[in-house]
Coordinates of C-alpha atoms in Angstrom, one line a residue:
Chain A
X1 CA 137.4 133.8 85.9
X2 CA 140.4 136.0 85.5
X3 CA 142.6 133.8 83.4
X4 CA 141.3 135.1 80.2
X5 CA 142.0 138.6 81.2
X6 CA 145.6 138.1 82.4
X7 CA 146.7 135.9 79.7
X8 CA 146.7 138.7 77.2
X9 CA 150.2 139.3 75.9
X10 CA 150.0 143.1 76.2
X11 CA 149.5 143.3 79.9
X12 CA 153.2 143.8 80.6
X13 CA 153.2 147.2 79.0
X14 CA 152.8 149.9 81.6
X15 CA 149.8 152.0 81.2
X16 CA 148.5 150.3 78.1
X17 CA 145.0 149.0 77.8
X18 CA 144.9 145.4 76.8
X19 CA 143.3 144.8 73.4
X20 CA 140.2 142.9 74.3
X21 CA 138.3 143.1 71.1
X22 CA 138.4 139.5 70.1
X23 CA 137.3 138.2 73.5
X24 CA 134.6 140.9 73.7
X25 CA 132.8 139.7 70.7
X26 CA 132.4 136.2 71.9
X27 CA 131.4 137.2 75.4
X28 CA 129.0 139.8 74.1
X29 CA 127.2 137.2 72.0
X30 CA 126.8 134.9 75.0
X31 CA 125.8 137.8 77.2
X32 CA 123.1 138.9 74.9
X33 CA 121.5 135.5 75.1
X34 CA 121.7 135.6 78.9
X35 CA 120.5 139.2 79.3
X36 CA 117.5 138.9 77.1
X37 CA 116.2 136.4 79.7
X38 CA 116.7 139.0 82.4
X39 CA 114.5 141.7 81.1
X40 CA 111.9 141.0 83.6
X41 CA 114.2 142.1 86.4
X42 CA 113.9 145.8 86.7
X43 CA 117.1 146.9 88.4
X44 CA 119.5 145.5 85.9
X45 CA 121.6 142.9 87.5
X46 CA 124.3 142.2 85.0
X47 CA 126.6 144.6 86.7
X48 CA 126.8 146.9 83.7
X49 CA 130.1 146.5 82.0
X50 CA 130.9 142.9 81.2
X51 CA 134.6 142.5 81.7
X52 CA 136.0 140.2 79.0
X53 CA 136.8 136.8 80.2
X54 CA 134.2 136.8 83.0
X55 CA 131.7 134.1 82.5
X56 CA 128.4 135.5 81.3
X57 CA 126.4 132.4 82.0
X58 CA 123.6 131.9 84.4
X59 CA 125.6 132.4 87.5
X60 CA 126.3 136.2 87.1
X61 CA 123.1 137.1 88.8
X62 CA 124.6 136.5 92.2
X63 CA 127.7 138.6 91.7
X64 CA 127.7 142.4 91.8
X65 CA 124.0 142.7 91.2
X66 CA 123.7 146.1 92.7
X67 CA 126.3 147.8 90.5
X68 CA 124.1 147.5 87.5
X69 CA 121.8 150.1 88.8
X70 CA 124.4 152.8 88.3
X71 CA 125.7 152.1 84.9
X72 CA 124.1 153.3 81.8
X73 CA 124.9 150.4 79.6
X74 CA 122.9 148.0 81.6
X75 CA 119.8 150.0 81.0
X76 CA 120.2 150.1 77.3
X77 CA 118.5 146.7 77.0
X78 CA 115.3 148.4 77.8
X79 CA 115.7 150.8 74.8
X80 CA 116.3 148.1 72.2
X81 CA 113.7 149.2 69.8
X82 CA 113.7 150.7 66.3
X83 CA 111.6 153.5 64.9
X84 CA 109.1 151.2 63.2
X85 CA 108.7 149.1 66.3
X86 CA 107.8 152.2 68.4
X87 CA 105.4 153.4 65.7
X88 CA 103.7 150.1 65.5
X89 CA 103.3 149.9 69.3
X90 CA 101.8 153.4 69.4
X91 CA 99.3 152.5 66.7
X92 CA 98.2 149.4 68.4
X93 CA 97.8 151.3 71.7
X94 CA 95.1 153.5 70.1
X95 CA 92.9 150.5 69.2
X96 CA 92.2 148.7 72.4
X97 CA 91.2 145.5 70.8
X98 CA 94.6 144.6 69.5
X99 CA 96.9 142.4 71.5
X100 CA 99.3 145.1 72.7
X101 CA 100.5 142.9 75.6
X102 CA 101.7 140.2 73.3
X103 CA 103.6 142.7 71.3
X104 CA 105.7 143.9 74.2
X105 CA 106.1 140.6 75.9
X106 CA 109.4 139.8 74.5
X107 CA 110.9 143.2 74.4
X108 CA 109.3 145.8 76.6
X109 CA 110.8 149.2 76.1
X110 CA 111.0 152.3 78.2
X111 CA 111.5 154.7 75.3
X112 CA 107.8 154.9 74.6
X113 CA 106.6 155.7 78.1
X114 CA 109.3 158.3 78.8
X115 CA 108.8 160.3 75.6
X116 CA 105.1 159.9 75.4
X117 CA 104.9 161.3 78.9
X118 CA 107.2 164.1 78.2
X119 CA 105.3 165.1 75.0
X120 CA 102.0 164.9 76.8
X121 CA 103.4 167.0 79.6
X122 CA 104.4 169.8 77.2
X123 CA 101.2 169.5 75.2
X124 CA 99.1 169.8 78.3
X125 CA 101.0 172.8 79.5
X126 CA 100.8 174.6 76.1
X127 CA 97.4 173.6 75.0
X128 CA 96.0 174.0 78.5
X129 CA 97.0 177.6 78.4
X130 CA 95.6 178.1 74.9
X131 CA 92.3 176.3 75.8
X132 CA 91.9 178.4 79.0
X133 CA 92.5 181.6 77.1
X134 CA 90.0 180.7 74.3
X135 CA 87.3 179.7 76.8
X136 CA 87.7 182.9 78.7
X137 CA 87.8 185.0 75.6
X138 CA 84.5 183.4 74.5
X139 CA 82.9 184.3 77.8
X140 CA 84.4 187.7 78.2
X141 CA 86.0 189.2 75.2
X142 CA 88.3 191.6 77.0
X143 CA 90.6 189.0 78.6
X144 CA 94.2 189.2 77.5
X145 CA 96.5 186.3 77.0
X146 CA 98.5 185.3 80.0
X147 CA 100.8 182.3 80.2
X148 CA 100.5 180.5 83.4
X149 CA 103.9 178.8 83.9
X150 CA 102.5 176.7 86.7
X151 CA 100.8 174.6 84.2
X152 CA 104.2 173.1 83.2
X153 CA 104.9 172.1 86.8
X154 CA 101.5 170.7 87.4
X155 CA 101.5 168.7 84.2
X156 CA 105.0 167.3 84.9
X157 CA 104.0 166.2 88.4
X158 CA 100.7 164.7 87.3
X159 CA 101.8 162.8 84.2
X160 CA 105.2 161.6 85.4
X161 CA 103.8 160.8 88.9
X162 CA 101.0 158.8 87.4
X163 CA 103.2 156.9 85.0
X164 CA 105.8 156.1 87.7
X165 CA 103.6 155.4 90.7
X166 CA 100.5 153.6 89.4
X167 CA 102.4 150.7 87.7
X168 CA 104.7 150.3 90.7
X169 CA 101.7 150.1 93.0
X170 CA 100.1 147.5 90.8
X171 CA 103.3 145.6 90.6
X172 CA 103.4 145.2 94.3
X173 CA 99.7 144.4 94.5
X174 CA 100.1 141.7 91.9
X175 CA 103.1 140.3 93.7
X176 CA 101.1 140.2 96.8
X177 CA 98.4 138.2 95.1
X178 CA 101.0 135.8 93.8
X179 CA 101.4 136.8 90.2
X180 CA 104.9 137.1 88.8
X181 CA 104.8 139.9 86.4
X182 CA 107.5 142.3 85.4
X183 CA 107.6 146.0 86.4
X184 CA 109.0 147.0 83.0
X185 CA 106.1 145.6 81.2
X186 CA 103.7 147.4 83.4
X187 CA 105.5 150.7 82.9
X188 CA 105.6 150.1 79.2
X189 CA 101.9 149.4 79.1
X190 CA 100.8 152.4 81.1
X191 CA 103.1 154.7 79.2
X192 CA 101.7 153.7 75.9
X193 CA 98.2 154.0 77.2
X194 CA 98.8 157.8 77.6
X195 CA 99.3 158.2 73.9
X196 CA 95.6 158.6 73.2
X197 CA 95.5 161.8 75.3
X198 CA 97.8 163.6 72.9
X199 CA 95.3 164.1 70.0
X200 CA 92.6 164.6 72.6
X201 CA 94.5 167.6 74.0
X202 CA 94.4 169.2 70.6
X203 CA 90.6 168.6 70.4
X204 CA 90.0 170.0 73.9
X205 CA 91.0 173.4 72.8
X206 CA 87.7 173.9 71.1
X207 CA 85.8 176.1 73.5
X208 CA 82.5 174.3 73.5
X209 CA 82.0 172.8 76.9
X210 CA 79.7 170.0 75.9
X211 CA 82.1 168.9 73.2
X212 CA 85.0 168.9 75.6
X213 CA 83.1 166.7 78.1
X214 CA 82.1 164.2 75.4
X215 CA 85.6 164.0 74.1
X216 CA 87.2 163.4 77.4
X217 CA 84.7 160.8 78.4
X218 CA 85.3 158.9 75.2
X219 CA 89.1 159.1 75.6
X220 CA 88.9 158.1 79.3
X221 CA 86.8 155.1 78.4
X222 CA 89.0 154.0 75.5
X223 CA 92.1 154.3 77.7
X224 CA 90.6 152.5 80.6
X225 CA 89.5 149.7 78.3
X226 CA 93.0 149.4 76.9
X227 CA 94.4 149.1 80.4
X228 CA 91.8 146.5 81.4
X229 CA 92.3 144.3 78.4
X230 CA 96.1 144.3 78.8
X231 CA 96.0 143.8 82.5
X232 CA 93.8 140.8 81.9
X233 CA 96.3 139.5 79.4
X234 CA 99.1 140.1 81.8
X235 CA 97.5 138.2 84.7
X236 CA 95.8 135.6 82.6
X237 CA 93.0 135.2 85.1
X238 CA 89.8 136.9 86.0
X239 CA 90.0 136.5 89.8
X240 CA 91.5 139.9 90.1
X241 CA 88.5 141.8 88.8
X242 CA 88.8 144.3 91.6
X243 CA 92.3 145.2 90.6
X244 CA 91.3 145.6 87.0
X245 CA 88.4 147.7 87.9
X246 CA 90.7 149.8 90.1
X247 CA 93.0 150.4 87.2
X248 CA 90.2 151.5 85.0
X249 CA 88.9 153.9 87.6
X250 CA 92.3 155.4 88.0
X251 CA 92.8 155.9 84.3
X252 CA 89.4 157.5 84.0
X253 CA 90.2 159.8 87.0
X254 CA 93.4 160.9 85.2
X255 CA 91.3 161.8 82.1
X256 CA 88.9 163.8 84.3
X257 CA 91.8 165.6 86.0
X258 CA 93.2 166.6 82.7
X259 CA 89.9 168.1 81.6
X260 CA 89.1 169.9 84.9
X261 CA 92.6 171.3 85.7
X262 CA 94.0 172.2 82.3
X263 CA 90.8 173.0 80.4
X264 CA 88.4 174.3 83.0
Chain B
X1 CA 169.7 181.1 75.5
X2 CA 168.8 177.6 76.3
X3 CA 170.0 174.7 74.3
X4 CA 166.5 173.4 74.0
X5 CA 166.0 175.1 70.7
X6 CA 168.9 173.6 68.9
X7 CA 168.9 170.0 69.8
X8 CA 168.3 168.0 66.7
X9 CA 166.5 165.0 68.0
X10 CA 166.0 161.9 66.0
X11 CA 162.8 160.4 67.1
X12 CA 163.8 157.1 65.8
X13 CA 166.7 156.7 68.0
X14 CA 165.6 158.5 71.1
X15 CA 162.5 158.0 73.1
X16 CA 160.5 161.1 74.0
X17 CA 161.2 160.6 77.6
X18 CA 164.8 160.9 77.0
X19 CA 164.2 164.1 75.1
X20 CA 162.3 165.6 77.9
X21 CA 165.0 164.7 80.3
X22 CA 167.5 166.3 78.1
X23 CA 165.5 169.4 77.9
X24 CA 165.0 169.6 81.6
X25 CA 168.7 169.0 82.2
X26 CA 169.6 171.7 79.8
X27 CA 167.2 174.0 81.3
X28 CA 168.6 173.3 84.7
X29 CA 172.0 174.2 83.4
X30 CA 170.7 177.5 82.2
X31 CA 169.0 178.1 85.5
X32 CA 165.6 178.6 84.4
X33 CA 162.7 177.0 86.3
X34 CA 161.1 174.4 84.2
X35 CA 157.7 173.0 84.8
X36 CA 157.7 169.8 86.8
X37 CA 156.4 167.7 84.1
X38 CA 155.8 163.9 84.5
X39 CA 157.1 161.9 81.6
X40 CA 154.4 162.0 79.0
X41 CA 153.2 159.0 77.2
X42 CA 154.9 158.8 73.8
X43 CA 153.2 161.7 72.0
X44 CA 156.0 163.6 70.3
X45 CA 154.1 166.8 70.2
X46 CA 156.9 169.2 70.2
X47 CA 155.5 171.6 67.6
X48 CA 154.7 173.9 70.5
X49 CA 156.8 176.7 69.1
X50 CA 154.4 178.0 66.5
X51 CA 151.3 178.0 68.7
X52 CA 150.3 181.2 70.5
X53 CA 147.7 179.6 72.6
X54 CA 149.8 177.5 74.8
X55 CA 147.5 174.6 75.1
X56 CA 146.0 174.3 71.7
X57 CA 145.4 170.7 70.9
X58 CA 147.8 169.2 68.4
X59 CA 146.3 166.7 66.1
X60 CA 146.6 163.3 67.7
X61 CA 148.1 161.2 65.0
X62 CA 151.1 160.5 67.2
X63 CA 150.9 157.3 69.1
X64 CA 153.9 156.3 67.0
X65 CA 157.1 158.3 66.9
X66 CA 156.6 161.1 64.4
X67 CA 159.0 162.1 61.8
X68 CA 160.9 165.0 63.3
X69 CA 158.3 167.7 64.0
X70 CA 158.9 171.1 62.5
X71 CA 160.5 172.7 65.5
X72 CA 161.3 176.2 64.5
X73 CA 164.2 177.3 66.7
X74 CA 163.6 181.0 66.3
X75 CA 160.1 180.8 67.5
X76 CA 161.0 178.7 70.5
X77 CA 163.5 181.3 71.7
X78 CA 161.1 183.6 73.5
X79 CA 159.8 180.8 75.6
X80 CA 162.8 179.7 77.7
X81 CA 162.1 176.5 79.7
X82 CA 158.6 176.4 78.4
X83 CA 159.6 174.8 75.2
X84 CA 157.8 171.7 76.2
X85 CA 154.3 173.1 76.1
X86 CA 152.4 169.8 75.9
X87 CA 149.0 169.9 74.3
X88 CA 146.5 170.1 77.0
X89 CA 148.3 167.6 79.1
X90 CA 148.6 170.2 81.9
X91 CA 148.7 173.8 80.9
X92 CA 152.1 175.4 81.2
X93 CA 152.4 177.8 84.1
X94 CA 152.0 180.8 81.7
X95 CA 148.3 180.5 81.7
X96 CA 148.3 181.0 85.5
X97 CA 150.2 184.2 85.3
X98 CA 148.9 185.7 82.1
X99 CA 146.6 188.7 82.3
X100 CA 142.9 187.9 82.8
X101 CA 142.1 189.6 79.5
X102 CA 144.2 187.0 77.7
X103 CA 142.2 184.2 79.2
X104 CA 138.9 185.8 78.5
X105 CA 139.9 186.6 74.9
X106 CA 141.0 183.0 74.4
X107 CA 137.8 181.6 75.7
X108 CA 135.8 184.0 73.7
X109 CA 137.6 183.1 70.5
X110 CA 137.0 179.5 71.2
X111 CA 133.3 180.1 71.8
X112 CA 133.0 182.1 68.6
X113 CA 134.8 179.5 66.6
X114 CA 132.7 176.7 68.0
X115 CA 129.6 178.7 67.3
X116 CA 130.6 179.2 63.7
X117 CA 131.3 175.5 63.3
X118 CA 128.1 174.3 64.9
X119 CA 125.5 176.9 63.9
X120 CA 126.7 178.0 60.5
X121 CA 128.0 174.7 59.2
X122 CA 129.9 175.1 55.9
X123 CA 129.5 171.9 54.0
X124 CA 132.9 172.4 52.4
X125 CA 134.8 172.8 55.5
X126 CA 137.9 170.7 55.8
X127 CA 137.5 169.2 59.2
X128 CA 133.9 168.5 60.2
X129 CA 134.8 167.0 63.5
X130 CA 136.6 170.0 64.8
X131 CA 133.7 171.3 66.8
X132 CA 133.3 168.0 68.5
X133 CA 136.9 167.8 69.6
X134 CA 137.1 171.4 70.9
X135 CA 134.0 171.2 72.9
X136 CA 133.6 173.6 75.8
X137 CA 130.8 174.4 78.2
X138 CA 131.2 178.1 78.5
X139 CA 129.2 178.8 75.4
X140 CA 126.3 176.6 76.3
X141 CA 126.3 178.2 79.8
X142 CA 126.1 181.7 78.4
X143 CA 123.3 180.8 75.9
X144 CA 121.1 179.0 78.4
X145 CA 121.5 181.9 81.0
X146 CA 120.8 184.4 78.3
X147 CA 117.7 182.7 77.1
X148 CA 116.4 182.3 80.6
X149 CA 117.1 186.0 81.3
X150 CA 115.4 187.1 78.1
X151 CA 112.3 185.1 78.8
X152 CA 112.2 186.2 82.4
X153 CA 112.7 189.8 81.4
X154 CA 109.9 189.7 78.9
X155 CA 107.4 188.0 81.2
X156 CA 105.1 190.4 83.1
X157 CA 104.3 188.1 86.0
X158 CA 106.1 185.3 87.7
X159 CA 109.4 186.2 86.4
X160 CA 111.5 184.0 88.6
X161 CA 109.3 181.0 87.8
X162 CA 109.7 181.6 84.1
X163 CA 113.5 181.7 84.5
X164 CA 113.4 178.5 86.6
X165 CA 111.3 176.6 84.1
X166 CA 113.3 177.7 81.1
X167 CA 116.6 176.9 82.8
X168 CA 115.4 173.6 84.1
X169 CA 114.0 172.5 80.8
X170 CA 117.1 173.4 78.9
X171 CA 119.7 172.1 81.3
X172 CA 117.9 168.9 82.2
X173 CA 116.8 168.5 78.7
X174 CA 120.3 168.5 77.3
X175 CA 121.4 165.9 79.9
X176 CA 118.3 163.7 79.2
X177 CA 118.8 164.0 75.4
X178 CA 122.4 162.8 75.7
X179 CA 121.3 159.9 77.9
X180 CA 118.6 159.1 75.4
X181 CA 121.2 158.7 72.6
X182 CA 123.5 156.6 74.9
X183 CA 120.6 154.4 75.9
X184 CA 119.6 153.8 72.3
X185 CA 123.0 152.4 71.7
X186 CA 124.5 155.4 70.1
X187 CA 128.1 156.5 70.3
X188 CA 128.5 159.9 71.6
X189 CA 130.6 161.5 74.3
X190 CA 128.5 163.0 77.1
X191 CA 130.1 166.4 77.3
X192 CA 130.5 166.8 73.6
X193 CA 126.8 166.3 73.2
X194 CA 126.0 168.8 76.0
X195 CA 128.2 171.3 74.3
X196 CA 126.6 170.8 70.9
X197 CA 123.1 171.0 72.2
X198 CA 124.0 174.2 74.0
X199 CA 125.5 175.8 71.0
X200 CA 122.5 174.9 68.9
X201 CA 120.5 177.2 71.2
X202 CA 122.0 180.2 69.7
X203 CA 119.3 180.8 67.1
X204 CA 116.7 180.5 69.7
X205 CA 118.5 183.2 71.7
X206 CA 118.3 185.5 68.7
X207 CA 114.6 184.6 68.3
X208 CA 113.9 185.3 72.0
X209 CA 115.7 188.7 71.7
X210 CA 113.7 189.7 68.7
X211 CA 110.4 188.5 70.2
X212 CA 111.0 190.4 73.4
X213 CA 111.3 193.6 71.4
X214 CA 108.2 193.2 69.3
X215 CA 104.9 192.2 70.8
X216 CA 103.0 191.1 67.8
X217 CA 101.9 187.5 68.0
X218 CA 102.1 186.8 64.3
X219 CA 105.7 188.2 64.1
X220 CA 106.6 186.2 67.1
X221 CA 105.3 183.0 65.7
X222 CA 107.1 183.5 62.4
X223 CA 110.4 184.4 64.1
X224 CA 110.1 181.5 66.5
X225 CA 109.4 179.0 63.8
X226 CA 112.3 180.2 61.7
X227 CA 114.8 180.1 64.6
X228 CA 113.4 176.8 65.8
X229 CA 113.9 175.3 62.3
X230 CA 117.4 176.6 62.2
X231 CA 118.3 175.2 65.6
X232 CA 117.0 171.8 64.7
X233 CA 118.8 171.9 61.4
X234 CA 122.0 172.7 63.2
X235 CA 121.6 169.8 65.7
X236 CA 120.5 167.3 63.1
X237 CA 123.9 166.1 61.7
X238 CA 125.5 165.5 65.0
X239 CA 122.6 163.6 66.5
X240 CA 121.8 161.5 63.5
X241 CA 125.4 160.5 63.0
X242 CA 125.6 159.1 66.5
X243 CA 123.0 156.4 66.4
X244 CA 122.0 153.5 64.2
X245 CA 120.1 154.7 61.1
X246 CA 117.1 152.7 62.0
X247 CA 116.8 154.6 65.3
X248 CA 117.6 158.0 63.9
X249 CA 114.0 159.3 64.3
X250 CA 114.0 158.0 67.9
X251 CA 117.1 160.1 68.7
X252 CA 116.0 163.2 66.8
X253 CA 112.4 163.5 68.0
X254 CA 113.3 164.5 71.6
X255 CA 115.6 167.2 70.3
X256 CA 112.8 168.5 68.2
X257 CA 110.4 168.3 71.2
X258 CA 112.8 170.3 73.4
X259 CA 113.2 173.1 70.8
X260 CA 109.5 173.2 70.0
X261 CA 108.7 173.6 73.7
X262 CA 111.3 176.3 74.1
X263 CA 109.9 178.0 71.0
X264 CA 106.5 177.9 72.5
X265 CA 107.7 179.4 75.7
X266 CA 109.3 182.2 73.6
X267 CA 106.0 182.9 71.8
X268 CA 103.8 182.5 74.8
X269 CA 105.6 184.6 77.3
X270 CA 103.9 188.0 77.2

């Protein structure tokens, strides 16, 4: 409705922006209630900027639903977390017995996955070089330090590719099997599941081969178990055991890839 | 000379648009070419006379008609027809015809002043927000290119890939960090933030230069840590002021991550 917009008394002044502060507060309160229910839709459909006076009720989904993809403010609902919330989610991702899924159900965030992946990428590149050098030095003490920049590129492709592609694939598979789940929650879950690899990276620098293998197998198992428990909570059924087993295998394969490529 | 210098205008009784028209008319009488200037929104920024850089920004306290600005007629005399140098509203034609050295000098002085404000912050300075208002992107551009070149020069193999990685990490990193602050609900202007993050690279530039001259690992680690801490300390006030205090750590951590990774690149490139 446009009548709220045009009834403002200042609109006759050329070039002036109508003061919309009062209306904005009331519509923003209503829009928050509506938008929190929409978090399960990934491409944000609230059209970004909510013009004052437009109805922010349940009928906004049909109008201008594609414009929300290109405006930043519509994505900020996925980053609505505070520091302590993020820390708590990280801690509960390390112990796979906790109910991580219930914690993110109401407010899945994308901050964790993005920055955990970025940190892991840099750590893999840096510590991979250090670990490779230390291992070679142990075998042959005349090697000199070289920094292989390609590790940065490989780790970026591997980590970000994994975090983007695998949850998307599972989203489509789950949709095919009739489960309505949300893509953002899957991304959130897979992103936080990578946190355990960060301290593991630091331990993998130790140049004892057996120790490295033991560490990575333990980490891979813990991470796969985390994924399995949360996928089960997400789908609330055990008919899809094959999917869950597939997810576990993929996570374990990532762990093995980390070991074999970055810490040979 | 033109009558522009001696018109005593009463801003209470005359709108600025009328003033501009008067000035243009009087300039037309004295047969000088005046800049085709569209009527400006009421800004009353006629203290152009005392400003050597023609488009220096005048403080914006003027959405209302000001008390008569301190026009100094004598200083306005050498600029016939250009007495209406509006602040950044469209640079007067002088900057198109001035010598290149003047333009370069002006940009360099702005870079130096922004650098001093951002990287060597004086807690007693009178206008903490000045660096934010006068943002520019030349400084960040120079610093990023310099850092990439230094790292690439000090690498013994794969020089072009080192440059590519450094440049990509810094440029994309600055953009992503700004988006991060915006997404967390912070209030920051995109280009201001890019400019600030670029200027905060200056200590790392110095560190990279020192590390490329000395090849001792311990010295490199010490120098890189010191410059990294300095960069983070310089970026801290701007980033933390932009977001909600409960999310301060969420906004600052990626900045720290980027500087640590660049610091590691500096140490690790042999």
